[in-house]
């Protein structure tokens, strides 16, 4: 009925159909071979039985039948091997056809992609990408500079350095004054007397006498 409706099988469907037929033929041959093997066993048993009974004529006839049966078994095995070889060839053809169809689809896809990917447009896109990247980097640097100015990090750093320098200068002047302007023994005693507490004012008479003698020596 396929020719009536104008339906045509594809090569893939024809290969699949032929492979199914070959598989069915191999199964039929296997069944026939099993029957022959069972018949061979039965003939061997009958030959032994007739031989025990002394019926040699029947034994000779059954021996010929056994030879034919074994010959048919070998033929079935050979036919099955040939059919299996043909089936493997069909399977190889199907695999090759499948690979060819896949390669055909991939080739079409590659052609479409190659048509879409035009070299001048790609170069233009890459140049534009590089340009926008540079612009973005410049804006990022400007934003960083603006943030630094807003936070005042440089001014703080300069002020911190000025404070450190001032402290070091003051420490240097103070040490120079301490080294060059050390007080004398007289000044030390006068300063010590001025800083004495009211309790130190009440010294003993010996100390007062000593102070008086020192004053006389200074006047002379």
PDB file of C-alpha atoms in Angstrom:
ATOM      1  CA  UNK A   1       0.000   0.000   0.000  1.00  0.00           C
ATOM      2  CA  UNK A   2       2.993   2.292   0.260  1.00  0.00           C
ATOM      3  CA  UNK A   3       3.152   2.918  -3.457  1.00  0.00           C
ATOM      4  CA  UNK A   4      -0.562   3.830  -3.422  1.00  0.00           C
ATOM      5  CA  UNK A   5      -0.135   6.648  -0.904  1.00  0.00           C
ATOM      6  CA  UNK A   6       3.181   7.724  -2.353  1.00  0.00           C
ATOM      7  CA  UNK A   7       5.131   7.002   0.871  1.00  0.00           C
ATOM      8  CA  UNK A   8       8.790   6.319   0.319  1.00  0.00           C
ATOM      9  CA  UNK A   9      11.064   4.755   2.876  1.00  0.00           C
ATOM     10  CA  UNK A  10      14.274   6.432   3.799  1.00  0.00           C
ATOM     11  CA  UNK A  11      17.597   4.545   3.581  1.00  0.00           C
ATOM     12  CA  UNK A  12      17.686   4.400   7.370  1.00  0.00           C
ATOM     13  CA  UNK A  13      14.270   2.723   7.496  1.00  0.00           C
ATOM     14  CA  UNK A  14      15.228   0.264   4.748  1.00  0.00           C
ATOM     15  CA  UNK A  15      18.421  -0.720   6.578  1.00  0.00           C
ATOM     16  CA  UNK A  16      16.505  -1.146   9.823  1.00  0.00           C
ATOM     17  CA  UNK A  17      13.888  -3.321   8.119  1.00  0.00           C
ATOM     18  CA  UNK A  18      16.517  -5.525   6.463  1.00  0.00           C
ATOM     19  CA  UNK A  19      18.377  -5.907   9.738  1.00  0.00           C
ATOM     20  CA  UNK A  20      15.204  -7.023  11.495  1.00  0.00           C
ATOM     21  CA  UNK A  21      14.636  -9.617   8.743  1.00  0.00           C
ATOM     22  CA  UNK A  22      18.201 -10.908   9.129  1.00  0.00           C
ATOM     23  CA  UNK A  23      17.813 -11.132  12.900  1.00  0.00           C
ATOM     24  CA  UNK A  24      14.596 -13.137  12.462  1.00  0.00           C
ATOM     25  CA  UNK A  25      16.331 -15.469   9.994  1.00  0.00           C
ATOM     26  CA  UNK A  26      19.158 -16.079  12.501  1.00  0.00           C
ATOM     27  CA  UNK A  27      16.633 -16.948  15.202  1.00  0.00           C
ATOM     28  CA  UNK A  28      14.900 -19.413  12.842  1.00  0.00           C
ATOM     29  CA  UNK A  29      18.206 -21.043  11.983  1.00  0.00           C
ATOM     30  CA  UNK A  30      19.046 -21.370  15.664  1.00  0.00           C
ATOM     31  CA  UNK A  31      15.740 -23.119  16.335  1.00  0.00           C
ATOM     32  CA  UNK A  32      16.273 -25.503  13.415  1.00  0.00           C
ATOM     33  CA  UNK A  33      19.804 -26.255  14.534  1.00  0.00           C
ATOM     34  CA  UNK A  34      18.589 -27.049  18.059  1.00  0.00           C
ATOM     35  CA  UNK A  35      15.995 -29.432  16.603  1.00  0.00           C
ATOM     36  CA  UNK A  36      18.693 -31.110  14.532  1.00  0.00           C
ATOM     37  CA  UNK A  37      20.925 -31.488  17.567  1.00  0.00           C
ATOM     38  CA  UNK A  38      18.084 -33.070  19.540  1.00  0.00           C
ATOM     39  CA  UNK A  39      17.389 -35.381  16.608  1.00  0.00           C
ATOM     40  CA  UNK A  40      21.083 -36.276  16.457  1.00  0.00           C
ATOM     41  CA  UNK A  41      21.031 -37.287  20.127  1.00  0.00           C
ATOM     42  CA  UNK A  42      17.909 -39.413  19.525  1.00  0.00           C
ATOM     43  CA  UNK A  43      19.508 -41.160  16.523  1.00  0.00           C
ATOM     44  CA  UNK A  44      22.631 -41.940  18.540  1.00  0.00           C
ATOM     45  CA  UNK A  45      20.484 -43.458  21.304  1.00  0.00           C
ATOM     46  CA  UNK A  46      18.546 -45.521  18.731  1.00  0.00           C
ATOM     47  CA  UNK A  47      21.759 -46.733  17.128  1.00  0.00           C
ATOM     48  CA  UNK A  48      23.056 -47.933  20.488  1.00  0.00           C
ATOM     49  CA  UNK A  49      19.732 -49.640  21.204  1.00  0.00           C
ATOM     50  CA  UNK A  50      19.637 -51.429  17.809  1.00  0.00           C
ATOM     51  CA  UNK A  51      23.259 -52.432  18.136  1.00  0.00           C
ATOM     52  CA  UNK A  52      22.505 -54.090  21.468  1.00  0.00           C
ATOM     53  CA  UNK A  53      19.624 -55.959  19.811  1.00  0.00           C
ATOM     54  CA  UNK A  54      21.841 -57.069  16.942  1.00  0.00           C
ATOM     55  CA  UNK A  55      19.879 -55.305  14.209  1.00  0.00           C
ATOM     56  CA  UNK A  56      22.849 -54.207  12.146  1.00  0.00           C
ATOM     57  CA  UNK A  57      20.864 -53.289   9.023  1.00  0.00           C
ATOM     58  CA  UNK A  58      18.862 -50.752  10.962  1.00  0.00           C
ATOM     59  CA  UNK A  59      22.053 -49.509  12.570  1.00  0.00           C
ATOM     60  CA  UNK A  60      23.612 -48.809   9.155  1.00  0.00           C
ATOM     61  CA  UNK A  61      20.519 -46.931   7.958  1.00  0.00           C
ATOM     62  CA  UNK A  62      20.369 -44.814  11.100  1.00  0.00           C
ATOM     63  CA  UNK A  63      24.117 -44.139  10.826  1.00  0.00           C
ATOM     64  CA  UNK A  64      23.554 -42.592   7.374  1.00  0.00           C
ATOM     65  CA  UNK A  65      20.694 -40.536   8.814  1.00  0.00           C
ATOM     66  CA  UNK A  66      23.038 -39.363  11.598  1.00  0.00           C
ATOM     67  CA  UNK A  67      25.645 -38.273   9.052  1.00  0.00           C
ATOM     68  CA  UNK A  68      23.040 -36.242   7.125  1.00  0.00           C
ATOM     69  CA  UNK A  69      21.753 -34.672  10.298  1.00  0.00           C
ATOM     70  CA  UNK A  70      25.225 -33.561  11.343  1.00  0.00           C
ATOM     71  CA  UNK A  71      25.835 -32.185   7.861  1.00  0.00           C
ATOM     72  CA  UNK A  72      22.655 -30.119   8.079  1.00  0.00           C
ATOM     73  CA  UNK A  73      23.691 -28.800  11.491  1.00  0.00           C
ATOM     74  CA  UNK A  74      26.976 -27.611  10.019  1.00  0.00           C
ATOM     75  CA  UNK A  75      25.133 -25.967   7.136  1.00  0.00           C
ATOM     76  CA  UNK A  76      22.806 -24.172   9.529  1.00  0.00           C
ATOM     77  CA  UNK A  77      25.787 -22.921  11.517  1.00  0.00           C
ATOM     78  CA  UNK A  78      27.494 -21.709   8.322  1.00  0.00           C
ATOM     79  CA  UNK A  79      24.339 -19.978   7.115  1.00  0.00           C
ATOM     80  CA  UNK A  80      23.869 -18.309  10.451  1.00  0.00           C
ATOM     81  CA  UNK A  81      27.477 -17.044  10.386  1.00  0.00           C
ATOM     82  CA  UNK A  82      26.947 -15.596   6.899  1.00  0.00           C
ATOM     83  CA  UNK A  83      23.692 -13.911   7.913  1.00  0.00           C
ATOM     84  CA  UNK A  84      25.355 -12.484  11.000  1.00  0.00           C
ATOM     85  CA  UNK A  85      28.159 -11.077   8.839  1.00  0.00           C
ATOM     86  CA  UNK A  86      25.577  -9.397   6.593  1.00  0.00           C
ATOM     87  CA  UNK A  87      23.793  -8.023   9.665  1.00  0.00           C
ATOM     88  CA  UNK A  88      27.052  -6.562  10.942  1.00  0.00           C
ATOM     89  CA  UNK A  89      27.624  -4.914   7.574  1.00  0.00           C
ATOM     90  CA  UNK A  90      24.146  -3.396   7.715  1.00  0.00           C
ATOM     91  CA  UNK A  91      24.823  -2.156  11.239  1.00  0.00           C
ATOM     92  CA  UNK A  92      28.052  -0.608  10.003  1.00  0.00           C
ATOM     93  CA  UNK A  93      26.162   1.100   7.183  1.00  0.00           C
ATOM     94  CA  UNK A  94      23.609   2.446   9.654  1.00  0.00           C
ATOM     95  CA  UNK A  95      26.345   3.785  11.902  1.00  0.00           C
ATOM     96  CA  UNK A  96      28.109   5.347   8.932  1.00  0.00           C
ATOM     97  CA  UNK A  97      24.860   6.900   7.755  1.00  0.00           C
ATOM     98  CA  UNK A  98      24.157   8.270  11.228  1.00  0.00           C
ATOM     99  CA  UNK A  99      27.644   9.751  11.391  1.00  0.00           C
ATOM    100  CA  UNK A 100      27.200  11.267   7.920  1.00  0.00           C
ATOM    101  CA  UNK A 101      23.895  12.854   8.946  1.00  0.00           C
ATOM    102  CA  UNK A 102      25.487  14.238  12.102  1.00  0.00           C
ATOM    103  CA  UNK A 103      28.399  15.649  10.125  1.00  0.00           C
ATOM    104  CA  UNK A 104      25.947  17.148   7.661  1.00  0.00           C
ATOM    105  CA  UNK A 105      24.107  18.915  10.473  1.00  0.00           C
ATOM    106  CA  UNK A 106      27.363  20.119  12.006  1.00  0.00           C
ATOM    107  CA  UNK A 107      28.549  21.383   8.630  1.00  0.00           C
ATOM    108  CA  UNK A 108      25.362  23.373   8.125  1.00  0.00           C
ATOM    109  CA  UNK A 109      25.674  24.839  11.595  1.00  0.00           C
ATOM    110  CA  UNK A 110      29.300  25.803  10.936  1.00  0.00           C
ATOM    111  CA  UNK A 111      28.335  27.414   7.638  1.00  0.00           C
ATOM    112  CA  UNK A 112      25.630  29.431   9.370  1.00  0.00           C
ATOM    113  CA  UNK A 113      28.026  30.530  12.104  1.00  0.00           C
ATOM    114  CA  UNK A 114      30.700  31.479   9.574  1.00  0.00           C
ATOM    115  CA  UNK A 115      28.175  33.586   7.700  1.00  0.00           C
ATOM    116  CA  UNK A 116      27.161  35.362  10.882  1.00  0.00           C
ATOM    117  CA  UNK A 117      30.721  35.915  12.117  1.00  0.00           C
ATOM    118  CA  UNK A 118      32.106  38.575   9.799  1.00  0.00           C
ATOM    119  CA  UNK A 119      35.716  39.557  10.373  1.00  0.00           C
ATOM    120  CA  UNK A 120      35.343  43.341   9.894  1.00  0.00           C
ATOM    121  CA  UNK A 121      32.457  43.440  12.347  1.00  0.00           C
ATOM    122  CA  UNK A 122      34.417  41.397  14.885  1.00  0.00           C
ATOM    123  CA  UNK A 123      37.395  43.754  14.552  1.00  0.00           C
ATOM    124  CA  UNK A 124      35.098  46.733  15.006  1.00  0.00           C
ATOM    125  CA  UNK A 125      33.555  45.153  18.090  1.00  0.00           C
ATOM    126  CA  UNK A 126      36.977  44.448  19.586  1.00  0.00           C
ATOM    127  CA  UNK A 127      38.159  48.018  18.933  1.00  0.00           C
ATOM    128  CA  UNK A 128      35.017  49.394  20.531  1.00  0.00           C
ATOM    129  CA  UNK A 129      35.498  47.073  23.494  1.00  0.00           C
ATOM    130  CA  UNK A 130      39.080  48.292  23.961  1.00  0.00           C
ATOM    131  CA  UNK A 131      37.935  51.905  23.700  1.00  0.00           C
ATOM    132  CA  UNK A 132      35.205  51.464  26.290  1.00  0.00           C
ATOM    133  CA  UNK A 133      37.642  49.663  28.580  1.00  0.00           C
ATOM    134  CA  UNK A 134      40.050  52.609  28.448  1.00  0.00           C
ATOM    135  CA  UNK A 135      37.213  55.051  29.134  1.00  0.00           C
ATOM    136  CA  UNK A 136      36.110  52.980  32.101  1.00  0.00           C
ATOM    137  CA  UNK A 137      39.667  52.901  33.494  1.00  0.00           C
ATOM    138  CA  UNK A 138      39.957  56.692  33.134  1.00  0.00           C
ATOM    139  CA  UNK A 139      36.654  57.224  34.921  1.00  0.00           C
ATOM    140  CA  UNK A 140      37.718  54.861  37.662  1.00  0.00           C
ATOM    141  CA  UNK A 141      40.953  56.823  38.185  1.00  0.00           C
ATOM    142  CA  UNK A 142      39.024  60.097  38.289  1.00  0.00           C
ATOM    143  CA  UNK A 143      36.606  58.664  40.837  1.00  0.00           C
ATOM    144  CA  UNK A 144      39.510  57.464  42.985  1.00  0.00           C
ATOM    145  CA  UNK A 145      41.134  60.906  42.845  1.00  0.00           C
ATOM    146  CA  UNK A 146      37.823  62.550  43.769  1.00  0.00           C
ATOM    147  CA  UNK A 147      37.397  60.200  46.710  1.00  0.00           C
ATOM    148  CA  UNK A 148      40.941  60.921  47.903  1.00  0.00           C
ATOM    149  CA  UNK A 149      40.294  64.676  47.678  1.00  0.00           C
ATOM    150  CA  UNK A 150      37.003  64.336  49.541  1.00  0.00           C
ATOM    151  CA  UNK A 151      38.534  62.270  52.303  1.00  0.00           C
ATOM    152  CA  UNK A 152      41.550  64.618  52.616  1.00  0.00           C
ATOM    153  CA  UNK A 153      44.103  61.892  52.988  1.00  0.00           C
ATOM    154  CA  UNK A 154      46.955  63.941  51.494  1.00  0.00           C
ATOM    155  CA  UNK A 155      46.215  66.993  53.694  1.00  0.00           C
ATOM    156  CA  UNK A 156      46.092  64.796  56.762  1.00  0.00           C
ATOM    157  CA  UNK A 157      49.385  63.254  55.785  1.00  0.00           C
ATOM    158  CA  UNK A 158      51.020  66.648  55.262  1.00  0.00           C
ATOM    159  CA  UNK A 159      49.651  67.933  58.554  1.00  0.00           C
ATOM    160  CA  UNK A 160      50.840  64.820  60.341  1.00  0.00           C
ATOM    161  CA  UNK A 161      54.336  65.273  58.939  1.00  0.00           C
ATOM    162  CA  UNK A 162      54.335  68.949  60.005  1.00  0.00           C
ATOM    163  CA  UNK A 163      53.334  68.034  63.567  1.00  0.00           C
ATOM    164  CA  UNK A 164      56.049  65.378  63.743  1.00  0.00           C
ATOM    165  CA  UNK A 165      58.647  67.874  62.488  1.00  0.00           C
ATOM    166  CA  UNK A 166      57.493  70.495  64.982  1.00  0.00           C
ATOM    167  CA  UNK A 167      57.691  68.076  67.886  1.00  0.00           C
ATOM    168  CA  UNK A 168      61.171  66.963  66.834  1.00  0.00           C
ATOM    169  CA  UNK A 169      62.303  70.598  66.507  1.00  0.00           C
ATOM    170  CA  UNK A 170      60.934  71.466  69.925  1.00  0.00           C
ATOM    171  CA  UNK A 171      62.631  68.452  71.442  1.00  0.00           C
ATOM    172  CA  UNK A 172      65.900  69.490  69.801  1.00  0.00           C
ATOM    173  CA  UNK A 173      65.656  73.057  71.146  1.00  0.00           C
ATOM    174  CA  UNK A 174      64.748  71.862  74.593  1.00  0.00           C
ATOM    175  CA  UNK A 175      67.707  69.509  74.684  1.00  0.00           C
ATOM    176  CA  UNK A 176      70.013  72.289  73.503  1.00  0.00           C
ATOM    177  CA  UNK A 177      68.719  74.616  76.230  1.00  0.00           C
ATOM    178  CA  UNK A 178      69.187  71.947  78.838  1.00  0.00           C
ATOM    179  CA  UNK A 179      72.727  71.256  77.680  1.00  0.00           C
ATOM    180  CA  UNK A 180      73.824  74.935  77.312  1.00  0.00           C
ATOM    181  CA  UNK A 181      71.917  76.495  80.162  1.00  0.00           C
ATOM    182  CA  UNK A 182      72.646  74.195  83.070  1.00  0.00           C
ATOM    183  CA  UNK A 183      72.149  76.088  86.388  1.00  0.00           C
ATOM    184  CA  UNK A 184      75.146  76.874  88.663  1.00  0.00           C
ATOM    185  CA  UNK A 185      75.539  75.720  92.238  1.00  0.00           C
ATOM    186  CA  UNK A 186      74.437  79.134  93.480  1.00  0.00           C
ATOM    187  CA  UNK A 187      71.326  79.133  91.319  1.00  0.00           C
ATOM    188  CA  UNK A 188      70.596  75.592  92.349  1.00  0.00           C
ATOM    189  CA  UNK A 189      70.813  76.482  96.005  1.00  0.00           C
ATOM    190  CA  UNK A 190      68.691  79.613  95.516  1.00  0.00           C
ATOM    191  CA  UNK A 191      66.107  77.702  93.537  1.00  0.00           C
ATOM    192  CA  UNK A 192      66.153  74.998  96.137  1.00  0.00           C
ATOM    193  CA  UNK A 193      65.626  77.526  98.884  1.00  0.00           C
ATOM    194  CA  UNK A 194      62.763  79.180  96.981  1.00  0.00           C
ATOM    195  CA  UNK A 195      60.990  75.892  96.444  1.00  0.00           C
ATOM    196  CA  UNK A 196      61.280  74.751 100.010  1.00  0.00           C
ATOM    197  CA  UNK A 197      58.050  74.176 101.823  1.00  0.00           C
ATOM    198  CA  UNK A 198      57.183  75.972 105.070  1.00  0.00           C
ATOM    199  CA  UNK A 199      58.468  72.944 106.904  1.00  0.00           C
ATOM    200  CA  UNK A 200      61.946  73.424 105.275  1.00  0.00           C
ATOM    201  CA  UNK A 201      62.021  77.070 106.547  1.00  0.00           C
ATOM    202  CA  UNK A 202      62.379  75.874 110.040  1.00  0.00           C
ATOM    203  CA  UNK A 203      65.914  74.527 109.720  1.00  0.00           C
ATOM    204  CA  UNK A 204      68.261  74.030 112.594  1.00  0.00           C
ATOM    205  CA  UNK A 205      70.559  76.774 114.042  1.00  0.00           C
ATOM    206  CA  UNK A 206      73.632  75.098 112.574  1.00  0.00           C
ATOM    207  CA  UNK A 207      72.268  75.428 109.088  1.00  0.00           C
ATOM    208  CA  UNK A 208      71.435  79.092 109.642  1.00  0.00           C
ATOM    209  CA  UNK A 209      74.944  79.775 110.904  1.00  0.00           C
ATOM    210  CA  UNK A 210      76.372  78.114 107.820  1.00  0.00           C
ATOM    211  CA  UNK A 211      74.264  80.267 105.560  1.00  0.00           C
ATOM    212  CA  UNK A 212      75.411  83.417 107.318  1.00  0.00           C
ATOM    213  CA  UNK A 213      79.061  82.537 106.900  1.00  0.00           C
ATOM    214  CA  UNK A 214      78.515  81.870 103.192  1.00  0.00           C
ATOM    215  CA  UNK A 215      76.927  85.334 102.798  1.00  0.00           C
ATOM    216  CA  UNK A 216      79.913  86.972 104.489  1.00  0.00           C
ATOM    217  CA  UNK A 217      82.294  85.180 102.169  1.00  0.00           C
ATOM    218  CA  UNK A 218      80.367  86.401  99.111  1.00  0.00           C
ATOM    219  CA  UNK A 219      80.500  90.018 100.354  1.00  0.00           C
ATOM    220  CA  UNK A 220      84.275  89.971 100.845  1.00  0.00           C
TER     221      UNK A 220
END
